[in-house]
Short mmCIF file of C-alpha atoms (C1' of nucleotides) in Angstrom, two decimals:
data_model
loop_
_atom_site.label_atom_id
_atom_site.label_comp_id
_atom_site.label_asym_id
_atom_site.label_seq_id
_atom_site.Cartn_x
_atom_site.Cartn_y
_atom_site.Cartn_z
CA MET Z 906 -19.16 4.37 9.97
CA SER Z 907 -15.75 4.78 9.43
CA GLY Z 908 -13.80 3.43 12.50
CA LYS Z 909 -16.34 1.67 14.86
CA PHE Z 910 -13.52 0.54 16.96
CA SER Z 911 -10.62 3.13 17.34
CA LYS Z 912 -11.31 6.22 16.10
CA GLY Z 913 -8.47 7.28 13.37
CA LEU Z 914 -8.62 4.36 11.67
CA THR Z 915 -11.36 3.69 8.71
CA ASP Z 916 -12.99 0.30 7.61
CA PHE Z 917 -11.00 0.15 4.72
CA GLU Z 918 -7.57 0.82 6.83
CA TRP Z 919 -8.45 -1.81 9.22
CA ALA Z 920 -8.90 -4.43 6.04
CA VAL Z 921 -5.70 -3.20 5.17
CA LEU Z 922 -3.78 -4.15 8.35
CA LYS Z 923 -5.98 -7.18 8.80
CA ALA Z 924 -4.94 -8.66 5.36
CA THR Z 925 -1.08 -7.64 6.04
CA LEU Z 926 -1.08 -9.47 9.52
CA GLU Z 927 -2.16 -12.16 7.88
CA ILE Z 928 1.18 -12.32 5.45
CA PRO Z 929 3.28 -15.46 6.36
CA LEU Z 930 6.26 -14.75 8.12
CA GLY Z 931 9.36 -14.69 5.83
CA GLU Z 932 7.07 -14.05 2.88
CA THR Z 933 6.29 -11.14 1.24
CA ARG Z 934 3.05 -10.12 -0.84
CA SER Z 935 1.94 -7.01 -3.38
CA TYR Z 936 0.06 -4.14 -2.56
CA LYS Z 937 -2.74 -5.61 -5.03
CA TRP Z 938 -2.44 -8.83 -2.87
CA VAL Z 939 -3.74 -7.39 -0.04
CA ALA Z 940 -6.15 -4.74 -2.56
CA GLU Z 941 -7.38 -8.16 -3.81
CA ARG Z 942 -8.31 -9.46 -0.54
CA ILE Z 943 -10.27 -6.89 0.97
CA GLY Z 944 -12.18 -6.86 -2.05
CA ARG Z 945 -10.69 -3.61 -3.72
CA PRO Z 946 -8.24 -5.01 -6.50
CA GLN Z 947 -8.37 -1.70 -7.79
CA ALA Z 948 -7.14 0.20 -4.31
CA ALA Z 949 -3.39 -0.78 -4.73
CA ARG Z 950 -2.92 2.48 -4.10
CA ALA Z 951 -5.35 3.21 -1.19
CA VAL Z 952 -3.33 0.17 0.56
CA GLY Z 953 -0.22 1.78 0.43
CA GLN Z 954 -1.88 4.76 2.10
CA ALA Z 955 -3.14 2.02 5.18
CA LEU Z 956 0.67 1.11 5.34
CA ARG Z 957 1.67 4.44 4.84
CA LYS Z 958 0.17 5.47 8.23
CA ASN Z 959 0.70 2.15 9.55
CA PRO Z 960 -0.81 2.93 12.97
CA TYR Z 961 0.79 -0.07 14.54
CA PRO Z 962 4.17 -0.32 13.06
CA ILE Z 963 5.36 -2.78 15.91
CA ILE Z 964 2.33 -5.20 15.30
CA ILE Z 965 1.72 -4.42 11.46
CA PRO Z 966 4.30 -6.10 8.92
CA CYS Z 967 4.30 -3.75 6.49
CA HIS Z 968 7.83 -4.61 5.16
CA ARG Z 969 6.17 -7.83 3.96
CA VAL Z 970 4.49 -5.40 1.58
CA ILE Z 971 5.92 -4.76 -1.26
CA LYS Z 972 4.99 -3.40 -4.96
CA ALA Z 973 4.44 -6.19 -7.53
CA ASN Z 974 7.71 -5.62 -9.30
CA GLY Z 975 9.50 -6.79 -6.29
CA ASP Z 976 10.80 -3.48 -5.53
CA PRO Z 977 10.36 -2.28 -1.69
CA GLY Z 978 7.19 0.50 -1.89
CA GLY Z 979 7.68 3.31 0.33
CA TYR Z 980 7.19 6.92 -0.23
CA GLY Z 981 8.61 9.34 -2.53
CA GLY Z 982 10.90 6.95 -4.07
CA LYS Z 983 11.92 4.49 -1.56
CA GLN Z 984 12.13 3.63 2.18
CA ASP Z 985 15.68 2.63 3.61
CA PRO Z 986 17.90 -0.83 3.36
CA ARG Z 987 16.32 -1.71 6.67
CA LYS Z 988 13.34 -3.42 4.56
CA ALA Z 989 15.51 -5.70 2.94
CA ARG Z 990 17.39 -6.48 6.23
CA LEU Z 991 14.41 -7.06 7.84
CA LEU Z 992 12.73 -9.33 5.30
CA ALA Z 993 16.31 -11.48 5.42
CA GLN Z 994 15.98 -11.75 9.11
CA GLU Z 995 12.44 -12.93 8.95
CA ARG Z 996 13.34 -15.52 6.01
CA ASP Z 997 16.09 -16.78 8.52
CA ILE Z 998 13.45 -17.28 11.20
CA ALA Z 999 10.73 -18.61 8.73
CA ALA Z 1000 13.71 -21.15 7.99
CA ARG Z 1001 14.66 -22.28 11.47
CA ILE Z 1002 10.85 -22.91 12.53
CA ARG Z 1003 10.63 -25.01 9.31
CA LEU Z 1004 13.96 -27.08 10.38
CA LEU Z 1005 12.45 -27.48 14.03
CA GLY Z 1006 9.18 -28.66 12.13
CA ALA Z 1007 11.14 -31.10 10.22
CA ARG Z 1008 13.09 -33.22 12.72
CA GLY Z 1009 13.16 -31.05 15.60
CA GLY Z 1010 17.13 -31.39 15.95
CA GLY Z 1011 19.49 -28.25 17.22
CA GLY Z 1012 19.62 -25.67 14.94
CA ALA Z 1013 22.79 -23.94 15.08
"C1'" DA M 263 9.35 3.63 -22.03
"C1'" DA M 264 5.75 6.65 -21.12
"C1'" DG M 265 1.15 8.48 -19.83
"C1'" DT M 266 -3.35 7.73 -17.88
"C1'" DA M 267 -7.17 5.94 -15.21
"C1'" DC M 268 -8.61 3.87 -10.73
"C1'" DC M 269 -9.40 4.14 -5.16
"C1'" DG M 270 -9.16 5.95 -0.48
"C1'" DT M 271 -7.12 8.86 3.05
"C1'" DT M 272 -4.87 13.36 4.45
"C1'" DA M 273 -3.69 18.10 3.88
"C1'" DA M 274 -4.62 22.66 2.57
"C1'" DA M 275 -7.63 26.92 1.01
"C1'" DT F 1449 -17.23 21.84 1.32
"C1'" DT F 1450 -13.81 21.62 -2.48
"C1'" DT F 1451 -9.34 20.82 -4.52
"C1'" DA F 1452 -4.77 19.00 -4.57
"C1'" DA F 1453 -1.42 15.51 -3.67
"C1'" DC F 1454 0.14 10.98 -2.32
"C1'" DG F 1455 1.14 5.94 -3.25
"C1'" DG F 1456 1.14 0.87 -6.69
"C1'" DT F 1457 -1.28 -1.59 -10.30
"C1'" DA F 1458 -2.61 -2.33 -15.42
"C1'" DC F 1459 -3.56 -1.00 -19.95
"C1'" DT F 1460 -2.52 1.68 -23.79
"C1'" DT F 1461 0.13 4.00 -27.22
#
DNA sequence: AAGTACCGTTAAA
DNA sequence: TTTAACGGTACTT
């Protein structure tokens, strides 16, 4: 039984994608974080595989998933500075949302 | 610091 | 069908 929903993805991948979608905005989690969440604390590598495939790069914030060292994961070395840039933007957005909830004043 | 073992998917032979 | 490779972490040396 693999991929009872969309063919091409397995239950494992769905679990990884789901866990990645649950990562709060402006925050980052490690592959192990996802691995433990899906019930495979030792499958951090397999998690990286599912993210590497990332069938929905627009919906799945794979950039929020980094290594436990704080280094950006990626393949064969590193991805691109875009990842850090993207994370910085998300952080800004999260900060803005926090301000709105704090006093709902005009930000900028 | 370096090497090894673990998990799950994909590509190739 | 079987083998090789990719990708991150923890443990051991």
